[in-house]
Amino acid sequence: MKKSDRKFKVVVIGGSAGSFSVVSKILSQLDPEFPVPLVLCLHRLKHVRSGLVEGLNLKSRIPVVEPFDKEKLKPGVAMLAPSNYHLFVEFDSTISLSTEEVYNHSRPAIDFAYSSAAYAFREKTLGIILTGANKDGARGLKGIKDKKGYTIVQDPSTCDVETMPQSALKLFEPDQILTPDEIVKVLNSLVG
Amino acid sequence: MGVTLGINDLKMVTAEMAEYPDMDYTGLSFSFLKRRLAYVFEKLKVRKLVAFSERLSDEDFREEVKYHMAVKVTEMFRDPGFWRSVRQNVFPVLGDHFTVWFPDTPSGEELFSFLVLLKESNLLESVDVVCQHPSEQLCNEISMGVFDTRNSELNHSNYKRLEESDRFEEYFTEESGDTIFNKALLKHCRFRTKAAGVAEEGEMFDFIVFRNSGINYSYSRHEELFKEIVDHIRPGGFLAIGVKETIPGNLKDYLTVVDDKESIFRKPGVKNE
């Protein structure tokens, strides 16, 4: 199935070290009519609750919010996993948060965001893994692939730290390996 | 390979568990249950759902299940801004004597943080604290000052974000080679084994601390649970929930916002009304 043939119900982007600038670039070039809910799960300092969402909103062409527990996903809105909470995508298109144990030394854990989205929306999930310094996200992204979702890995040669995309590439073959500019093009192709 | 639980499995197993005291987990969200039971199965080395069901008749096994179902708060002074707000906005209006309820106490960190705050505000003798959890073992551990010492550094750094002085070491003692929370600070705390959020009839509290537990419940149970909890706030009393939680449904109409950012609310009215 080609990505253009299906209507995605969610796009999940995960990243760690170096990902702020990539996510910021993506958001700044995204079509304001972007039609799909976007979930951002980025590793962040657990004791710093503010700053990141404000920073992303500076350049973003769609709103970026930190969701509350049980908040509904919204088309064209980017929801950033709050610090010190895991984020899960639910069947009823809501977000649930959790303070369960850290996973891959992380809370939020990217694996949880990916795998919950894959479980909820299966082939209608688009997962993108960006630059990062640990292996969190690799298994979850494979989970999206296993459920016939669409997977994109940032080209390691364009990453500040390539551990995270390389971990994914060791586990499975994604649908595409793309530069940040190419990722933007793919996302904007979902409009209309 | 762990046990994979589908929705029907979860419905069946929670119905079986609910037949035992303080084991009604039917109100938890499916996704949370799925994760949590997978965690419990791993901890208890359960390989098959049918084996889990059979072992539920064993009281000791049930206790272990209740123990591991708890999502422990992994750090003291989580959200230092919240504790600062409690000190500034809640403590000054609680009066000479007040009662506090922790409707779900899955680990000591939240309670111990609160007791340190009371101690430093010279309010430790003014309070009666009720803590509860379905697991007797967990209640015993917390009442003995046991906590996860792996996070000591994080606990200390959170405390330093809150405090100008640094008396953190004063709140811990060594016992049989282990670091435990100073039990002297626990003297006005009462522990009881009870399901989360279930109070005695007619019990009223001046301050209820229920942070990050409500997020584990389904939408419908979440609303019921909060209604029950709000009913037990004394007029003029306070409710604290997690910073990323919201007060469900029309319950917002019964509470005023004290600190929106730190999720502290107050029931209108005057104490002893």
Coordinates of C-alpha atoms in Angstrom, one line a residue:
Chain A
M1 CA 0.0 0.0 0.0
K2 CA 1.3 3.4 -0.9
K3 CA 1.3 6.1 1.7
S4 CA -0.8 8.3 -0.5
D5 CA -3.6 5.7 -0.7
R6 CA -4.5 5.8 2.9
K7 CA -5.9 8.4 5.3
F8 CA -3.6 8.4 8.3
K9 CA -5.2 8.9 11.7
V10 CA -2.0 9.9 13.4
V11 CA 1.6 10.9 12.7
V12 CA 4.0 10.2 15.6
I13 CA 7.4 11.8 15.5
G14 CA 10.1 10.6 18.0
G15 CA 13.5 12.1 18.7
S16 CA 16.1 12.7 21.2
A17 CA 19.5 14.5 21.1
G18 CA 19.6 17.0 18.3
S19 CA 15.9 16.6 17.4
F20 CA 14.6 20.0 18.5
S21 CA 16.1 21.7 15.5
V22 CA 14.8 19.0 13.2
V23 CA 11.3 19.1 14.6
S24 CA 11.3 22.9 14.6
K25 CA 12.3 22.8 10.9
I26 CA 9.5 20.3 10.1
L27 CA 6.9 22.4 12.0
S28 CA 8.1 25.6 10.4
Q29 CA 7.6 24.2 6.9
L30 CA 4.4 22.2 7.5
D31 CA 1.3 23.2 5.5
P32 CA -1.0 25.1 7.9
E33 CA -3.8 22.9 6.6
F34 CA -2.1 19.8 7.7
P35 CA -5.0 17.4 8.2
V36 CA -3.7 14.7 10.6
P37 CA -3.1 14.8 14.4
L38 CA 0.6 15.0 15.1
V39 CA 2.2 13.5 18.2
L40 CA 5.7 14.6 19.2
C41 CA 7.5 12.4 21.6
L42 CA 10.9 13.9 22.4
H43 CA 13.3 13.1 25.2
R44 CA 13.5 16.1 27.4
L45 CA 14.6 17.2 30.9
K46 CA 12.2 15.8 33.4
H47 CA 12.3 18.7 35.8
V48 CA 11.8 21.4 33.1
R49 CA 8.1 21.6 32.4
S50 CA 8.1 24.8 30.3
G51 CA 10.1 26.1 27.4
L52 CA 10.0 23.3 24.9
V53 CA 6.5 23.8 23.7
E54 CA 6.9 27.6 23.6
G55 CA 10.2 27.2 21.6
L56 CA 8.5 24.9 19.1
N57 CA 5.5 27.3 18.7
L58 CA 7.8 30.2 17.8
K59 CA 8.2 28.9 14.3
S60 CA 5.6 26.3 13.9
R61 CA 2.8 26.8 11.3
I62 CA 0.4 24.6 13.3
P63 CA -0.4 24.9 17.0
V64 CA 1.8 22.9 19.4
V65 CA 0.3 22.0 22.7
E66 CA 1.1 19.8 25.7
P67 CA -2.0 17.7 26.1
F68 CA -3.7 16.9 29.3
D69 CA -4.6 13.3 30.1
K70 CA -7.7 12.1 28.2
E71 CA -7.5 15.0 25.7
K72 CA -8.7 14.3 22.2
L73 CA -6.3 14.2 19.2
K74 CA -7.0 17.1 16.9
P75 CA -6.2 17.3 13.1
G76 CA -3.6 19.9 12.4
V77 CA -2.5 20.1 16.1
A78 CA 0.9 18.9 17.3
M79 CA 0.7 17.4 20.8
L80 CA 4.0 17.3 22.6
A81 CA 4.5 14.6 25.3
P82 CA 4.8 16.4 28.6
S83 CA 8.0 16.1 30.6
N84 CA 8.1 13.2 33.1
Y85 CA 5.0 11.5 31.7
H86 CA 4.7 8.6 29.2
L87 CA 2.2 9.4 26.4
F88 CA -0.1 6.8 24.9
V89 CA -2.5 7.0 21.9
E90 CA -5.8 5.4 22.6
F91 CA -8.4 3.7 20.5
D92 CA -10.9 6.5 21.0
S93 CA -8.4 9.1 19.6
T94 CA -7.5 10.4 23.0
I95 CA -4.2 10.8 24.7
S96 CA -3.5 9.1 27.9
L97 CA -0.6 10.0 30.2
S98 CA 1.2 7.8 32.7
T99 CA 3.8 8.0 35.4
E100 CA 4.7 4.4 35.1
E101 CA 8.3 3.3 35.4
V102 CA 10.9 4.9 33.1
Y103 CA 11.6 2.8 30.0
N104 CA 14.8 2.9 28.0
H105 CA 15.9 5.4 30.7
S106 CA 13.2 7.7 29.4
R107 CA 9.8 9.2 30.4
P108 CA 8.3 9.9 28.0
A109 CA 9.5 6.8 26.2
I110 CA 9.2 7.0 22.4
D111 CA 8.6 3.2 22.2
F112 CA 5.3 3.6 24.1
A113 CA 4.0 6.4 21.9
Y114 CA 4.8 4.5 18.7
S115 CA 3.5 1.1 19.9
S116 CA 0.2 2.5 21.4
A117 CA -0.5 4.4 18.1
A118 CA 0.2 1.2 16.2
Y119 CA -2.1 -0.8 18.4
A120 CA -4.9 1.8 18.1
F121 CA -4.7 2.8 14.5
R122 CA -2.6 0.0 12.9
E123 CA -1.9 0.7 9.2
K124 CA -3.3 4.2 9.6
T125 CA -0.2 5.2 11.7
L126 CA 2.7 7.1 10.3
G127 CA 5.8 6.9 12.5
I128 CA 9.0 9.0 12.0
I129 CA 12.1 8.5 14.0
L130 CA 14.7 11.3 14.1
T131 CA 18.2 11.9 15.5
G132 CA 18.9 10.6 19.0
A133 CA 21.5 9.2 21.3
N134 CA 19.8 6.0 22.5
K135 CA 17.8 3.1 21.1
D136 CA 14.4 4.2 22.4
G137 CA 11.8 4.2 19.6
A138 CA 13.4 1.6 17.5
R139 CA 11.2 -1.3 18.7
G140 CA 8.1 0.9 18.8
L141 CA 8.6 2.0 15.2
K142 CA 9.1 -1.6 14.2
G143 CA 5.7 -2.2 15.9
I144 CA 4.2 0.3 13.5
K145 CA 5.7 -1.5 10.6
D146 CA 4.5 -4.8 11.9
K147 CA 0.9 -3.4 12.0
K148 CA 1.3 -2.3 8.4
G149 CA 1.7 1.3 9.3
Y150 CA 4.1 3.6 7.4
T151 CA 7.6 4.2 8.8
I152 CA 10.2 6.8 8.0
V153 CA 13.7 7.0 9.5
Q154 CA 15.8 10.1 9.3
D155 CA 18.8 9.6 7.1
P156 CA 21.6 8.9 9.7
S157 CA 24.0 11.1 7.6
T158 CA 21.9 14.1 8.5
C159 CA 21.6 13.3 12.2
D160 CA 23.4 15.1 15.0
V161 CA 23.5 11.7 16.8
E162 CA 22.7 8.6 14.6
T163 CA 22.2 6.0 17.4
M164 CA 18.4 6.2 17.4
P165 CA 17.9 5.9 13.6
Q166 CA 20.6 3.3 13.3
S167 CA 18.9 1.2 16.1
A168 CA 15.7 1.2 14.0
L169 CA 17.6 0.3 10.8
K170 CA 19.2 -2.6 12.6
L171 CA 15.7 -4.0 13.5
F172 CA 13.8 -3.6 10.3
E173 CA 13.6 -2.0 6.9
P174 CA 11.5 1.2 7.0
D175 CA 9.4 2.4 4.1
Q176 CA 11.7 5.4 3.6
I177 CA 15.0 6.8 4.9
L178 CA 14.8 10.6 4.4
T179 CA 16.4 13.9 5.1
P180 CA 14.5 16.4 7.1
D181 CA 13.5 18.3 4.0
E182 CA 12.2 15.1 2.4
I183 CA 10.2 14.3 5.6
V184 CA 8.5 17.7 5.3
K185 CA 7.6 17.0 1.6
V186 CA 6.1 13.6 2.6
L187 CA 4.0 15.2 5.4
N188 CA 2.8 18.1 3.2
S189 CA 1.8 15.5 0.6
L190 CA -0.9 14.4 3.1
V191 CA -2.7 17.7 2.6
G192 CA -5.6 17.7 0.1
Chain B
M1 CA 7.6 -14.3 25.6
G2 CA 5.1 -12.6 27.9
V3 CA 1.3 -13.1 28.0
T4 CA -0.5 -10.9 25.5
L5 CA -3.9 -9.8 26.8
G6 CA -6.8 -8.8 24.5
I7 CA -9.8 -6.8 25.5
N8 CA -11.9 -9.9 26.3
D9 CA -9.0 -11.3 28.4
L10 CA -8.8 -8.1 30.4
K11 CA -12.6 -8.0 31.0
M12 CA -12.5 -11.6 32.1
V13 CA -9.5 -11.4 34.4
T14 CA -10.6 -8.1 36.0
A15 CA -14.1 -9.6 36.7
E16 CA -12.4 -12.5 38.4
M17 CA -10.1 -10.2 40.4
A18 CA -13.1 -8.0 41.4
E19 CA -14.6 -10.9 43.4
Y20 CA -11.9 -10.4 46.0
P21 CA -11.6 -7.6 48.5
D22 CA -9.9 -4.4 47.3
M23 CA -9.2 -5.9 43.9
D24 CA -11.8 -4.1 41.7
Y25 CA -9.7 -2.9 38.8
T26 CA -12.6 -2.8 36.4
G27 CA -12.5 1.0 36.3
L28 CA -8.9 1.2 35.0
S29 CA -8.5 2.1 31.4
F30 CA -7.9 -0.9 29.1
S31 CA -4.6 0.3 27.9
F32 CA -3.3 0.9 31.4
L33 CA -4.6 -2.5 32.5
K34 CA -3.0 -4.2 29.5
R35 CA 0.4 -2.7 30.4
R36 CA 0.1 -3.1 34.1
L37 CA -1.0 -6.7 34.1
A38 CA 1.8 -7.5 31.6
Y39 CA 4.1 -6.0 34.2
V40 CA 2.5 -7.9 37.1
F41 CA 2.7 -11.2 35.1
E42 CA 6.4 -10.6 34.4
K43 CA 7.1 -9.8 38.0
L44 CA 5.3 -12.8 39.3
K45 CA 6.5 -15.1 36.5
V46 CA 3.0 -15.8 35.2
R47 CA 3.2 -17.5 31.8
K48 CA -0.5 -18.2 31.2
L49 CA -3.7 -16.3 31.9
V50 CA -5.4 -19.5 33.2
A51 CA -2.5 -19.9 35.7
F52 CA -3.1 -16.4 36.9
S53 CA -6.8 -17.0 37.4
E54 CA -6.1 -20.2 39.4
R55 CA -3.6 -18.5 41.7
L56 CA -6.0 -15.7 42.6
S57 CA -7.6 -18.0 45.2
D58 CA -4.3 -17.8 47.1
E59 CA -4.4 -14.8 49.5
D60 CA -0.6 -14.3 49.4
F61 CA -0.6 -14.3 45.6
R62 CA -3.4 -11.7 45.6
E63 CA -1.3 -9.5 47.9
E64 CA 1.6 -9.7 45.5
V65 CA -0.7 -8.7 42.6
K66 CA -1.9 -5.7 44.6
Y67 CA 1.6 -4.8 45.4
H68 CA 2.8 -4.8 41.8
M69 CA -0.3 -3.2 40.4
A70 CA 0.9 0.0 42.2
V71 CA 2.5 2.6 40.0
K72 CA 5.2 3.9 42.4
V73 CA 5.9 7.6 42.4
T74 CA 9.6 7.4 41.5
E75 CA 10.8 10.7 43.0
M76 CA 10.3 12.9 46.0
F77 CA 9.2 16.5 45.3
R78 CA 8.1 15.6 41.8
D79 CA 7.1 19.0 40.3
P80 CA 8.8 21.3 42.9
G81 CA 6.5 24.2 41.8
F82 CA 3.6 22.2 43.1
W83 CA 5.1 21.8 46.5
R84 CA 6.0 25.5 46.6
S85 CA 2.4 26.3 45.8
V86 CA 1.1 24.1 48.6
R87 CA 3.3 25.9 51.0
Q88 CA 2.3 29.3 49.8
N89 CA -1.4 28.8 49.0
V90 CA -2.7 25.9 51.0
F91 CA -0.8 25.7 54.4
P92 CA -1.6 29.3 55.5
V93 CA -5.3 28.7 55.4
L94 CA -5.6 25.2 56.8
G95 CA -5.9 26.4 60.4
D96 CA -4.6 25.0 63.7
H97 CA -5.5 21.4 63.0
F98 CA -6.3 19.8 59.8
T99 CA -6.8 16.4 58.2
V100 CA -5.2 15.2 55.0
W101 CA -6.0 12.2 52.8
F102 CA -3.9 10.4 50.3
P103 CA -6.6 8.3 48.6
D104 CA -3.9 6.3 46.7
T105 CA -0.5 5.9 48.2
P106 CA 1.4 3.6 45.9
S107 CA 4.8 4.5 47.3
G108 CA 6.3 6.8 50.0
E109 CA 7.8 9.6 47.9
E110 CA 4.7 11.8 47.7
L111 CA 3.8 11.3 51.4
F112 CA 7.4 11.9 52.6
S113 CA 7.7 15.0 50.5
F114 CA 4.5 16.3 52.1
L115 CA 5.8 15.5 55.6
V116 CA 9.1 17.3 55.0
L117 CA 7.1 20.3 53.8
L118 CA 5.0 20.2 57.0
K119 CA 8.0 19.8 59.2
E120 CA 9.7 22.9 57.6
S121 CA 6.5 24.9 58.0
N122 CA 6.2 23.9 61.7
L123 CA 2.9 22.2 61.0
L124 CA 3.8 18.6 61.7
E125 CA 1.9 18.6 65.0
S126 CA -1.1 20.1 63.4
V127 CA -2.0 17.3 61.1
D128 CA -3.6 13.9 60.9
V129 CA -2.8 12.1 57.7
V130 CA -4.7 9.1 56.3
C131 CA -2.9 7.1 53.6
Q132 CA -4.3 4.1 51.9
H133 CA -3.6 1.4 49.3
P134 CA -5.0 -2.0 48.7
S135 CA -1.6 -3.7 49.3
E136 CA -0.9 -4.4 53.0
Q137 CA 2.8 -4.9 52.2
L138 CA 3.0 -1.6 50.5
C139 CA 1.3 0.2 53.4
N140 CA 3.7 -1.5 55.9
E141 CA 6.8 -0.5 53.9
I142 CA 5.7 3.1 53.6
S143 CA 4.8 3.3 57.3
M144 CA 8.3 1.9 58.0
G145 CA 9.9 4.7 56.0
V146 CA 11.0 2.4 53.2
F147 CA 11.6 4.1 49.8
D148 CA 13.6 3.5 46.6
T149 CA 17.1 4.8 47.5
R150 CA 18.1 4.5 43.8
N151 CA 16.6 7.9 43.3
S152 CA 18.3 9.7 46.2
E153 CA 20.2 12.0 44.0
L154 CA 17.1 13.0 42.1
N155 CA 15.1 13.4 45.3
H156 CA 17.8 15.7 46.7
S157 CA 18.0 17.8 43.5
N158 CA 14.2 18.2 43.5
Y159 CA 14.3 19.3 47.1
K160 CA 17.0 21.9 46.3
R161 CA 14.9 23.3 43.6
L162 CA 12.2 23.9 46.2
E163 CA 14.3 25.0 49.2
E164 CA 16.8 27.7 49.8
S165 CA 18.2 25.9 52.8
D166 CA 19.5 22.3 52.6
R167 CA 18.4 20.1 55.4
F168 CA 17.5 17.2 53.3
E169 CA 19.9 14.7 55.0
E170 CA 18.1 15.3 58.3
Y171 CA 15.0 13.5 57.1
F172 CA 16.7 10.1 56.6
T173 CA 18.2 7.6 59.0
E174 CA 20.2 4.4 58.7
E175 CA 18.6 1.2 59.8
S176 CA 20.2 -2.2 59.4
G177 CA 22.4 -0.7 56.7
D178 CA 19.5 0.7 54.7
T179 CA 18.5 4.4 54.3
I180 CA 15.0 5.0 55.4
F181 CA 12.8 8.0 55.9
N182 CA 12.8 9.4 59.4
K183 CA 9.9 7.6 61.1
A184 CA 9.5 10.5 63.6
L185 CA 7.9 12.4 60.8
L186 CA 5.3 9.7 60.2
K187 CA 3.9 9.8 63.7
H188 CA 0.6 11.4 62.7
C189 CA 0.0 9.2 59.7
R190 CA -2.5 6.4 59.7
F191 CA -2.3 3.6 57.1
R192 CA -5.2 1.5 55.9
T193 CA -5.6 -1.2 53.3
K194 CA -8.4 0.0 51.0
A195 CA -9.0 0.5 47.4
A196 CA -8.0 3.8 45.8
G197 CA -10.3 6.7 46.4
V198 CA -12.7 4.8 48.8
A199 CA -13.2 6.7 52.1
E200 CA -15.2 5.8 55.1
E201 CA -18.7 7.2 55.1
G202 CA -18.9 10.7 56.4
E203 CA -15.1 11.2 56.5
M204 CA -14.1 14.8 55.6
F205 CA -10.7 16.1 54.9
D206 CA -9.1 19.6 54.7
F207 CA -6.7 18.6 52.0
I208 CA -6.8 15.7 49.5
V209 CA -3.7 14.8 47.5
F210 CA -4.6 12.6 44.6
R211 CA -1.9 13.3 42.0
N212 CA -1.4 11.2 38.9
S213 CA -3.6 8.3 40.0
G214 CA -6.8 9.4 38.2
I215 CA -5.0 9.1 34.9
N216 CA -5.0 5.4 35.1
Y217 CA -8.8 5.2 35.0
S218 CA -11.3 4.9 32.2
Y219 CA -13.1 8.1 31.3
S220 CA -16.4 7.0 33.0
R221 CA -14.7 5.7 36.2
H222 CA -12.5 8.7 36.4
E223 CA -15.5 11.0 36.7
E224 CA -17.2 8.7 39.3
L225 CA -14.0 8.5 41.3
F226 CA -13.5 12.3 41.4
K227 CA -17.1 12.8 42.4
E228 CA -16.5 10.5 45.4
I229 CA -13.3 12.2 46.3
V230 CA -14.7 15.7 46.0
D231 CA -17.6 14.7 48.3
H232 CA -15.0 14.1 51.0
I233 CA -13.4 17.6 50.8
R234 CA -14.5 19.7 53.8
P235 CA -15.9 23.1 52.8
G236 CA -12.9 25.4 52.4
G237 CA -10.7 22.4 51.8
F238 CA -8.3 21.7 49.0
L239 CA -7.7 19.1 46.3
A240 CA -4.5 18.5 44.5
I241 CA -4.3 16.5 41.3
G242 CA -1.5 15.9 38.8
V243 CA -0.3 18.8 36.8
K244 CA -1.4 17.2 33.5
E245 CA -4.8 16.0 34.9
T246 CA -8.1 17.8 34.6
I247 CA -11.1 17.8 36.9
P248 CA -13.7 15.8 35.0
G249 CA -17.1 16.9 33.8
N250 CA -19.3 19.3 35.8
L251 CA -17.3 18.8 39.0
K252 CA -15.4 21.9 38.0
D253 CA -18.5 23.8 39.0
Y254 CA -18.0 22.6 42.6
L255 CA -14.4 23.8 42.9
T256 CA -12.5 27.0 42.5
V257 CA -9.0 27.2 41.0
V258 CA -6.3 28.0 43.5
D259 CA -3.3 27.3 41.2
D260 CA -4.1 26.4 37.6
K261 CA -0.5 25.5 36.7
E262 CA 0.0 23.2 39.6
S263 CA -3.6 21.8 39.6
I264 CA -4.7 22.8 43.1
F265 CA -8.4 23.4 43.7
R266 CA -10.6 24.5 46.6
K267 CA -14.1 23.7 47.7
P268 CA -16.0 26.9 48.4
G269 CA -17.2 27.5 51.9
V270 CA -15.7 27.8 55.4
K271 CA -14.3 25.1 57.6
N272 CA -16.7 23.9 60.3
E273 CA -19.6 25.3 58.3

